[in-house]
Coordinates of C-alpha atoms and ligand atoms in Angstrom, one line a residue:
M1 CA -7.4 88.6 -27.8
R2 CA -8.8 90.2 -31.1
Y3 CA -9.5 87.5 -33.6
S4 CA -8.1 89.9 -36.4
K5 CA -4.5 89.7 -35.0
L6 CA -4.6 86.0 -34.4
F7 CA -2.2 84.7 -36.8
S8 CA -3.5 81.1 -36.7
K9 CA -7.1 81.2 -38.6
T10 CA -9.9 78.9 -39.0
I11 CA -9.5 76.3 -42.2
K12 CA -12.9 75.4 -44.1
S13 CA -11.7 72.0 -44.6
V14 CA -8.9 69.7 -43.7
A15 CA -7.3 66.8 -46.2
D16 CA -6.0 63.3 -44.7
V17 CA -7.6 63.2 -41.2
D18 CA -8.3 60.0 -39.8
S19 CA -10.2 61.3 -36.5
L20 CA -12.8 63.9 -35.3
N21 CA -10.3 65.7 -32.9
A22 CA -7.6 65.9 -35.8
K23 CA -10.4 67.7 -38.0
F24 CA -11.9 70.0 -35.8
L25 CA -8.6 71.0 -33.8
T26 CA -7.0 71.7 -37.3
Q27 CA -10.2 73.5 -38.9
G28 CA -10.5 75.9 -35.4
G29 CA -7.0 76.8 -35.9
F30 CA -5.8 74.8 -32.5
I31 CA -3.1 72.7 -33.9
H32 CA -1.0 72.0 -37.0
R33 CA 0.3 68.9 -38.2
E34 CA 4.0 68.9 -39.2
M35 CA 4.2 65.2 -40.0
A36 CA 2.3 62.1 -38.8
G37 CA 2.1 62.1 -34.8
V38 CA 3.5 65.6 -34.6
Y39 CA 1.7 68.8 -33.9
T40 CA 2.3 72.2 -33.6
Y41 CA -0.1 73.7 -30.8
L42 CA -1.1 76.8 -32.1
P43 CA -2.0 79.7 -29.8
L44 CA -5.5 78.5 -29.0
G45 CA -4.6 74.9 -28.9
L46 CA -1.6 76.0 -26.4
K47 CA -4.2 77.7 -24.2
V48 CA -6.3 74.5 -23.8
L49 CA -3.2 72.2 -23.4
R50 CA -1.6 74.6 -20.6
K51 CA -5.1 74.8 -18.9
I52 CA -5.0 70.7 -19.0
E53 CA -1.6 70.6 -17.5
Q54 CA -2.4 73.3 -14.7
I55 CA -5.3 71.3 -13.5
I56 CA -3.2 68.1 -13.4
R57 CA -0.3 70.4 -11.6
E58 CA -2.6 71.7 -9.1
E59 CA -3.9 68.5 -8.1
I60 CA -0.3 66.4 -8.1
D61 CA 1.1 69.4 -5.8
A62 CA -1.9 68.8 -3.9
V63 CA -0.4 65.2 -3.2
D64 CA 3.3 66.6 -2.3
G65 CA 4.5 65.9 -6.1
Q66 CA 7.4 68.2 -6.5
E67 CA 7.5 69.2 -9.8
V68 CA 11.1 69.2 -12.0
L69 CA 11.8 69.5 -15.5
M70 CA 14.1 66.7 -16.8
P71 CA 15.8 66.4 -20.7
G72 CA 14.1 65.1 -23.2
L73 CA 17.5 63.7 -24.2
A74 CA 19.6 60.9 -22.3
P75 CA 22.7 59.0 -22.9
K76 CA 22.5 55.6 -23.9
E77 CA 24.1 54.5 -20.4
N78 CA 20.7 55.3 -18.7
W79 CA 18.8 53.1 -20.9
A80 CA 21.5 50.3 -20.8
A81 CA 21.8 50.2 -17.0
T82 CA 18.1 48.8 -17.3
G83 CA 18.1 46.8 -20.2
R84 CA 15.6 48.8 -21.9
W85 CA 18.0 50.4 -24.7
D86 CA 17.7 47.0 -26.3
T87 CA 14.1 46.0 -25.6
L88 CA 12.0 49.1 -25.6
D89 CA 10.8 49.0 -29.2
V90 CA 9.4 52.7 -29.1
L91 CA 12.6 53.6 -28.2
F92 CA 14.0 56.6 -30.5
R93 CA 17.5 56.0 -30.7
L94 CA 19.8 58.7 -32.5
K95 CA 23.6 59.2 -32.9
G96 CA 25.4 62.6 -31.8
A97 CA 28.8 63.9 -32.2
G98 CA 31.9 61.5 -31.8
D99 CA 29.2 58.9 -32.7
K100 CA 27.9 58.8 -28.9
D101 CA 24.4 57.1 -28.8
Y102 CA 21.2 59.1 -27.0
A103 CA 17.7 58.0 -26.8
L104 CA 14.6 60.9 -26.7
N105 CA 13.1 59.8 -23.6
P106 CA 9.5 57.8 -23.7
T107 CA 9.3 57.9 -20.4
A108 CA 11.6 58.8 -17.5
E109 CA 12.3 56.0 -14.9
E110 CA 15.6 56.1 -16.2
I111 CA 16.2 59.5 -15.6
V112 CA 14.3 59.9 -12.2
T113 CA 15.8 57.3 -10.9
P114 CA 19.5 58.0 -10.6
L115 CA 18.4 62.0 -10.1
V116 CA 16.7 60.9 -6.7
Q117 CA 19.3 58.5 -5.8
N118 CA 21.6 61.9 -5.6
Y119 CA 19.6 63.4 -3.0
V120 CA 18.1 60.4 -1.0
F121 CA 20.0 58.3 1.4
S122 CA 18.3 57.8 4.6
Y123 CA 14.6 56.6 5.7
K124 CA 14.4 60.3 6.8
D125 CA 14.4 61.0 3.1
L126 CA 11.4 58.9 2.5
P127 CA 8.6 59.1 0.9
C128 CA 9.4 61.4 -1.6
A129 CA 7.5 62.3 -5.1
V130 CA 9.0 63.8 -8.0
Y131 CA 6.9 64.8 -11.3
Q132 CA 7.6 66.8 -14.8
I133 CA 5.0 68.0 -17.6
Q134 CA 6.9 67.2 -20.2
N135 CA 7.2 65.9 -24.2
K136 CA 7.7 62.6 -24.6
F137 CA 9.1 60.8 -27.8
R138 CA 7.8 57.2 -28.9
N139 CA 8.3 55.5 -32.0
E140 CA 4.7 54.4 -32.4
A141 CA 4.2 52.2 -35.0
R142 CA 1.2 53.7 -36.3
A143 CA 0.8 57.2 -35.0
K144 CA -2.9 57.5 -35.5
S145 CA -6.1 59.4 -34.3
G146 CA -5.0 62.8 -34.3
I147 CA -3.7 64.0 -30.9
L148 CA -4.5 60.6 -29.2
R149 CA -1.8 58.7 -30.3
G150 CA 1.6 60.8 -31.4
R151 CA 5.2 60.3 -31.8
E152 CA 5.7 63.7 -29.3
F153 CA 3.4 64.3 -27.2
S154 CA 2.8 65.9 -23.8
M155 CA 2.8 63.6 -20.5
K156 CA 2.6 64.1 -16.8
D157 CA 4.9 61.4 -15.1
L158 CA 4.9 61.2 -11.5
Y159 CA 7.4 59.0 -9.8
S160 CA 7.1 57.9 -6.1
F161 CA 9.8 56.3 -3.8
H162 CA 8.9 54.7 -0.3
R163 CA 10.8 52.8 2.2
D164 CA 8.3 49.5 1.9
Q165 CA 5.2 48.1 0.2
Q166 CA 3.1 49.4 2.8
D167 CA 3.8 53.3 2.2
L168 CA 3.5 52.7 -1.7
D169 CA 0.2 51.2 -1.2
R170 CA -0.8 54.5 0.7
Y171 CA 0.5 56.7 -1.6
Y172 CA -1.0 54.9 -4.7
K173 CA -4.2 55.1 -3.2
V174 CA -3.9 58.9 -2.4
V175 CA -2.8 59.4 -6.2
K176 CA -5.6 57.4 -7.4
E177 CA -8.4 59.8 -5.6
A178 CA -6.2 62.6 -7.1
Y179 CA -6.7 61.3 -10.7
Y180 CA -10.4 60.9 -10.1
R181 CA -10.6 64.7 -9.1
I182 CA -8.4 65.6 -12.3
Y183 CA -10.8 64.1 -14.6
K184 CA -13.6 65.4 -13.1
R185 CA -12.3 68.9 -13.2
L186 CA -11.3 68.5 -16.8
G187 CA -14.7 68.1 -17.7
F188 CA -15.2 64.3 -18.3
D189 CA -18.7 62.7 -17.2
P190 CA -17.8 60.4 -14.1
E191 CA -19.9 58.1 -15.8
L192 CA -17.9 57.3 -18.5
T193 CA -14.7 57.1 -16.2
Y194 CA -13.7 53.9 -15.7
L195 CA -11.2 52.5 -13.2
T196 CA -9.3 49.6 -15.3
Y197 CA -7.3 46.8 -14.1
A198 CA -4.5 45.9 -16.1
S199 CA -1.4 43.9 -15.9
G200 CA 0.6 44.7 -13.0
G201 CA 4.1 42.9 -14.2
A202 CA 6.3 41.2 -11.4
F203 CA 5.7 43.2 -8.5
S204 CA 1.7 43.5 -8.1
K205 CA -1.2 41.6 -9.7
Y206 CA -3.0 44.6 -11.3
S207 CA -1.8 47.9 -12.6
H208 CA -4.7 50.5 -12.9
E209 CA -5.8 52.5 -16.2
F210 CA -8.0 55.3 -16.2
Q211 CA -10.2 54.7 -19.4
I212 CA -12.8 57.0 -21.0
V213 CA -15.5 55.2 -22.7
S214 CA -15.9 56.0 -26.3
P215 CA -16.5 54.3 -29.7
V216 CA -13.1 55.7 -30.9
G217 CA -11.3 54.3 -28.2
E218 CA -8.4 51.4 -28.9
D219 CA -8.4 49.6 -25.8
H220 CA -11.2 46.6 -25.3
L221 CA -12.7 46.6 -21.9
Y222 CA -14.8 44.3 -19.8
A223 CA -17.3 47.0 -18.0
C224 CA -18.7 46.5 -14.7
E225 CA -21.2 49.4 -14.9
K226 CA -22.2 49.2 -11.1
C227 CA -18.7 49.8 -10.0
R228 CA -17.6 51.9 -13.0
V229 CA -14.5 49.7 -13.3
A230 CA -13.2 47.7 -16.0
V231 CA -11.0 44.9 -16.8
N232 CA -8.6 45.4 -20.0
R233 CA -9.0 42.4 -22.3
E234 CA -5.4 42.6 -23.9
I235 CA -3.9 42.1 -20.8
L236 CA -6.4 40.4 -18.4
D237 CA -8.3 38.1 -20.6
D238 CA -8.7 35.3 -18.1
Q239 CA -10.5 37.9 -15.6
K240 CA -14.1 37.2 -16.6
T241 CA -15.9 38.8 -13.3
C242 CA -15.7 42.7 -11.7
P243 CA -12.3 42.5 -9.6
E244 CA -14.4 44.8 -7.0
C245 CA -18.1 43.4 -6.6
G246 CA -17.9 39.8 -8.4
N247 CA -20.2 40.7 -10.9
A248 CA -20.3 38.1 -13.7
K249 CA -22.2 40.6 -16.2
L250 CA -19.6 42.5 -17.5
V251 CA -20.2 44.8 -20.5
E252 CA -17.8 44.8 -23.6
K253 CA -17.0 48.8 -24.1
K254 CA -14.1 50.5 -26.0
G255 CA -11.8 53.0 -24.2
I256 CA -9.5 55.7 -24.5
E257 CA -6.6 55.3 -21.8
V258 CA -6.1 58.7 -20.5
G259 CA -3.9 57.8 -17.5
N260 CA -2.2 55.0 -16.1
I261 CA -0.8 54.3 -12.1
F262 CA 1.7 51.3 -11.8
K263 CA 3.6 49.6 -8.8
L264 CA 7.3 49.4 -9.9
G265 CA 8.7 47.6 -6.6
T266 CA 12.2 47.5 -7.2
K267 CA 12.6 47.0 -10.8
F268 CA 14.4 50.3 -11.5
T269 CA 16.2 51.3 -8.1
D270 CA 17.7 47.8 -8.2
A271 CA 18.9 48.5 -11.7
F272 CA 20.7 51.7 -10.3
K273 CA 21.4 50.3 -6.6
F274 CA 19.5 52.6 -5.2
R275 CA 19.2 51.9 -1.4
Y276 CA 18.2 53.8 1.8
A277 CA 19.6 53.3 5.2
D278 CA 16.9 52.2 7.9
E279 CA 17.3 53.2 11.6
A280 CA 19.6 50.8 12.1
G281 CA 21.9 51.9 9.4
K282 CA 21.2 48.7 7.2
L283 CA 20.8 49.2 3.7
Q284 CA 17.2 48.6 2.3
P285 CA 15.6 48.4 -1.5
V286 CA 13.5 51.6 -2.3
I287 CA 10.3 51.0 -3.3
M288 CA 8.9 52.8 -6.6
G289 CA 5.7 53.6 -8.0
C290 CA 4.9 55.6 -11.2
Y291 CA 1.6 57.7 -12.6
G292 CA 1.3 59.0 -16.1
I293 CA -1.4 61.1 -17.7
G294 CA -1.6 62.2 -21.3
P295 CA -2.9 66.2 -21.7
S296 CA -2.7 66.2 -25.0
R297 CA -4.2 62.9 -25.4
I298 CA -6.8 64.2 -23.1
M299 CA -7.1 67.4 -25.1
G300 CA -8.2 65.1 -28.1
T301 CA -10.3 63.1 -26.0
L302 CA -12.4 66.0 -24.7
V303 CA -12.9 66.9 -28.7
E304 CA -14.0 62.9 -29.4
L305 CA -16.4 63.1 -26.4
M306 CA -18.0 67.0 -26.6
S307 CA -18.2 67.8 -30.2
D308 CA -21.3 68.3 -32.2
E309 CA -21.5 68.6 -36.0
K310 CA -20.9 72.2 -36.2
G311 CA -17.2 71.9 -33.8
V312 CA -15.9 71.7 -30.6
R313 CA -17.9 72.6 -27.1
W314 CA -14.9 73.0 -24.4
P315 CA -15.7 72.1 -21.1
K316 CA -15.7 75.6 -18.9
S317 CA -12.5 74.6 -17.2
V318 CA -10.0 74.4 -20.0
T319 CA -11.9 76.3 -22.9
P320 CA -9.0 78.6 -24.3
Y321 CA -11.1 81.9 -23.9
Q322 CA -14.5 82.4 -21.5
I323 CA -15.9 84.7 -24.1
H324 CA -16.5 84.6 -27.6
L325 CA -17.6 88.2 -28.4
L326 CA -18.4 89.4 -31.9
T327 CA -20.4 92.1 -33.7
L328 CA -22.9 91.8 -36.4
G329 CA -22.6 94.5 -39.1
N330 CA -20.4 97.1 -39.4
D331 CA -22.2 100.0 -37.6
D332 CA -20.3 102.8 -35.7
A333 CA -22.7 101.9 -32.7
S334 CA -22.2 98.2 -32.3
R335 CA -18.6 98.4 -33.0
L336 CA -18.0 101.1 -30.1
E337 CA -20.5 99.0 -27.6
A338 CA -18.5 96.0 -28.5
E339 CA -15.0 97.6 -27.9
K340 CA -16.6 98.6 -24.5
L341 CA -17.8 95.4 -23.5
Y342 CA -14.4 93.7 -24.3
E343 CA -12.6 96.4 -22.0
A344 CA -15.2 95.9 -19.3
L345 CA -14.5 92.0 -19.6
R346 CA -10.6 93.0 -19.7
E347 CA -11.2 94.6 -16.4
A348 CA -13.3 92.2 -14.8
G349 CA -10.6 89.4 -15.8
I350 CA -12.7 87.5 -17.8
S351 CA -11.0 86.4 -21.1
A352 CA -12.4 86.8 -24.5
L353 CA -11.8 86.3 -28.2
F354 CA -12.9 89.2 -29.7
D355 CA -14.0 88.4 -33.4
D356 CA -13.7 92.5 -34.5
R357 CA -13.3 91.2 -38.3
D358 CA -15.2 93.2 -40.7
E359 CA -16.7 89.4 -41.7
R360 CA -20.2 87.9 -42.9
A361 CA -22.3 87.1 -39.7
G362 CA -22.7 83.6 -41.0
A363 CA -18.8 83.3 -41.3
K364 CA -18.5 84.5 -37.8
F365 CA -21.1 82.4 -36.4
A366 CA -19.7 79.3 -38.0
D367 CA -16.2 80.0 -36.4
S368 CA -17.5 80.6 -33.0
E369 CA -18.9 77.0 -33.3
L370 CA -16.1 75.4 -34.4
I371 CA -13.9 76.8 -32.0
G372 CA -16.2 76.3 -29.1
I373 CA -15.8 78.4 -26.6
P374 CA -18.8 78.0 -23.9
L375 CA -20.5 81.6 -24.2
R376 CA -21.0 83.8 -27.2
L377 CA -21.8 87.3 -26.7
V378 CA -23.3 89.3 -30.0
V379 CA -23.5 92.8 -30.2
S380 CA -25.8 94.0 -32.8
S381 CA -27.8 97.4 -33.7
R382 CA -30.9 95.3 -33.0
T383 CA -29.6 94.3 -29.2
L384 CA -28.6 97.4 -28.4
E385 CA -32.0 99.0 -28.9
K386 CA -32.8 96.9 -25.7
Q387 CA -29.4 97.9 -24.2
S388 CA -28.6 94.2 -24.5
V389 CA -26.5 91.5 -25.9
E390 CA -27.4 88.6 -27.3
W391 CA -26.3 85.4 -25.1
K392 CA -25.4 82.1 -26.3
D393 CA -24.5 79.3 -24.5
R394 CA -22.8 76.9 -27.0
S395 CA -24.6 74.0 -25.4
A396 CA -27.8 75.4 -25.5
K397 CA -30.1 75.2 -28.4
D398 CA -31.3 79.1 -28.4
A399 CA -30.0 82.4 -27.4
E400 CA -31.2 84.7 -25.2
I401 CA -31.4 88.5 -24.9
V402 CA -29.6 89.8 -21.8
K403 CA -29.1 93.4 -20.4
I404 CA -25.5 94.8 -20.7
D405 CA -26.2 96.1 -17.0
G406 CA -25.3 93.3 -14.7
L407 CA -23.9 91.5 -17.7
I408 CA -20.6 90.6 -16.0
K409 CA -22.1 89.6 -13.0
K410 CA -24.0 87.0 -14.9
I411 CA -20.9 86.0 -16.7
Q412 CA -19.2 85.5 -13.5
N413 CA -22.0 83.5 -12.1
F414 CA -21.9 81.2 -15.7
Y415 CA -18.2 80.3 -14.7
S416 CA -18.4 79.7 -10.8
Ligands
LIG1 P1 -0.9 52.9 -24.5 O1 -1.4 51.9 -23.9 O2 -1.9 54.0 -25.1 O3 0.4 53.1 -25.7 P2 0.9 53.6 -22.5 O4 0.1 52.2 -21.5 O5 2.2 52.9 -23.3 O6 -0.4 53.8 -23.6 P3 2.0 55.1 -20.6 O7 3.4 54.8 -20.9 O8 1.4 54.7 -19.4 O9 1.1 54.9 -21.4 O10 1.7 56.6 -20.6 C1 1.1 57.7 -20.0 C2 -0.2 58.2 -20.5 O11 0.3 59.1 -21.3 C3 -1.0 57.3 -21.1 O12 -2.2 57.2 -20.0 C4 -1.5 58.2 -22.4 O13 -2.5 59.2 -21.6 C5 -0.7 59.3 -22.4 N1 0.0 58.6 -23.8 C6 0.9 57.4 -23.8 N2 1.3 57.1 -25.3 C7 0.7 58.2 -25.8 C8 0.8 58.6 -27.1 N3 1.8 58.1 -27.9 N4 0.1 59.8 -27.6 C9 -0.3 60.5 -26.8 N5 -0.6 60.3 -25.5 C10 -0.3 59.0 -24.9
LIG2 MG1 -1.4 51.1 -21.9

């Protein structure tokens, strides 16, 4: 992508931001705030969001999740069937033509349960797991912290259906392990990723949240640093020891909830009278689990955790482009060489943001640090004297001079 062609530009300063992620993502041209808690993802931001979603998709596909796309809009009847039309405080309710009532889905149990019921009748059809990656709508009392808490936001929601508790327990563990793989691939430090015990509702003692420890987190945790397990204070205030090892020396930490897994039991299947026929033809309750992850909140969390004072530092796995290529000065030789390199990168399948603007060096450098692509390559008359480019790892202190000959191989190694 040529920076000169990108319609969204970096912005010098932004007013009214309450968080680092809102500040850097807005300044860097990743997102644009439409109103409180509602954002447009600009070309650079959408690339990051899609990469996050793709990692999640690959890992959920690998545990036999089947992707669907359910609607964002639902009739009142679905939400009335479970009683949540009246009880869910964050539900957006709206009127349509003919005075008909609709909801904007904040989650999709009310949609997926009757959906799957259309196709699953017997023990032979179970287990099955269905998921989507789709925008959710919640009338949050306070939309805040940039894209950490939005009123419209991206969610991966997976729902599993089982013939008995045992099979749900088995699959729940499988998804828990998939979640660890997802957060690791997304670039989160495993030392900061805490499996957190939270209230489980009527069906199981606990549910589990995945919390990333951060001072900007909203959740208060009691953490066992030995097990990397925590207890969520808000909901399990009476649990004073580590639920895994019994350790009584729990440390208070703040966390950002980036995912959540929950045994629902028959709460929703009962509401829709969803039963299956067992081997003897007898009707049995379908047992259900649900598993959420917030890709947009994850994008904001990565910014909160990995930025420095100059801007974002994207993990390699979700960077919008692999290379930030730029020229210094406006001499023909540098321009030509940069064009050649841009073409060579394209041919090698390496994505690059090419800052081909006729801009001051200082402005180009500042933009590259703000945008936070892991690797910057600079072509100038000075580097060309040595048939080289300047190679700068976004996280390293100093740049190095690297020969153009063998450069592609070195980039491939950097990203392997
Ligand atoms: P929270 O406790 O933070 O309000 P939740 O427990 O209501 O979240 P779930 O209903 O389990 O969240 O949603 C699944 C995931 O979706 C969460 O783990 C989080 O990553 C993400 N998420 C939830 N609400 C928001 C929001 N308002 N903005 C962005 N992401 C969200
Ligand atoms: Mg929660």
